[in-house]
């Protein structure tokens, strides 16, 4: 393995300890309060997002794109989703936030995780027949926006009590807009991936 490949792989797998660091900071901030624990959580999430941006970019620049990287990168993203989105639902419930926000985040999380499991399945079927399993452009956009979406919602939950009350409603509404937009993109990518890999799925189903 070249040094460039090793750097790319480290960046990819670094996403897991960073998102776990976010979780530790976020839980501590929820119980103990204070600005700096929340700030530490934001930094950890930001760095996690940076790894998602740079691992693929460097792999393409250095021409070290690999099948391992194509499969590991979405796995790291799924771990990010599994850790962050249920944790945000927990924060909403613990703070006694609106039932509407809790329901939106619940639907958001179920849709996100279900979509990713389905796409992983059909991409695996496609790989059996030599299909290119690289992420589609819109899928990359969705993944890239997932980090600021989670970060914006977390910032609201962590810091909204520290700002003037007049800011609370517009900030909450911005969370709804961001989350709704991500739900829309998730639904669109669900259909685009299914359409792209449907021939391979049909071929697999036709085999005896």
Steps between C-alpha positions, in 0.01 A plus 500: 500500500639840400529792742225681309263203535578477872420870552169465316404191700591669830281797409212269413514293819573805719135597458397241762710621798413859412126439502535305826689799641206717391264266685707516819513881491130528413384274782729675748370840388141383533552402863751760613417792273748767406633640175832320469370144503258593224781672312713185531212298354471739206874478431490119506206494259667755273817292483291191427344681206842614379620139483205418273592791273871436475529120484323479166660815363851382585430148371403642161788751491758237591333235281467253788124443475433142610207263536573492874469876514177498300346255747659634821403863443122441501542267800666781696216730394244250631677485834481880511124487434441221754682695772385856432135489395366274781706710744330815373160337556611420856601861554167628367312267735720578801460874456125473463511651153187499282346168402501622141879532496537161662271341238682673214836376626359151556367485142826654378709237678292199395497620138873573500603164642249299296609670179867430574439132580303460177762678289776290657305186411438590136858623455621164635278325247643723227855419612426130442462584130792740474302822531673822601404542867636850538262751657287706262537877493172573677586235757828681567312829538263336749789359700688831499192689622428242771785634713389868508138388541583293807732775622239775462235299686751415772604865535138595550450234768827583674489879490144625448455553875805730500368747240216753522157337504402692185756295308353165602209473258684606180793276593266205553324575170835498321561152643165386357591643159840331497360167620212514250739574215715202599193276512418609144852427374496164675176400325635613162825305541303195612325495164808586291712224653215250468454589133874469431542159664160352416633307195752319721233428759275355230788289371566365849131422555483319166781263590403153618 
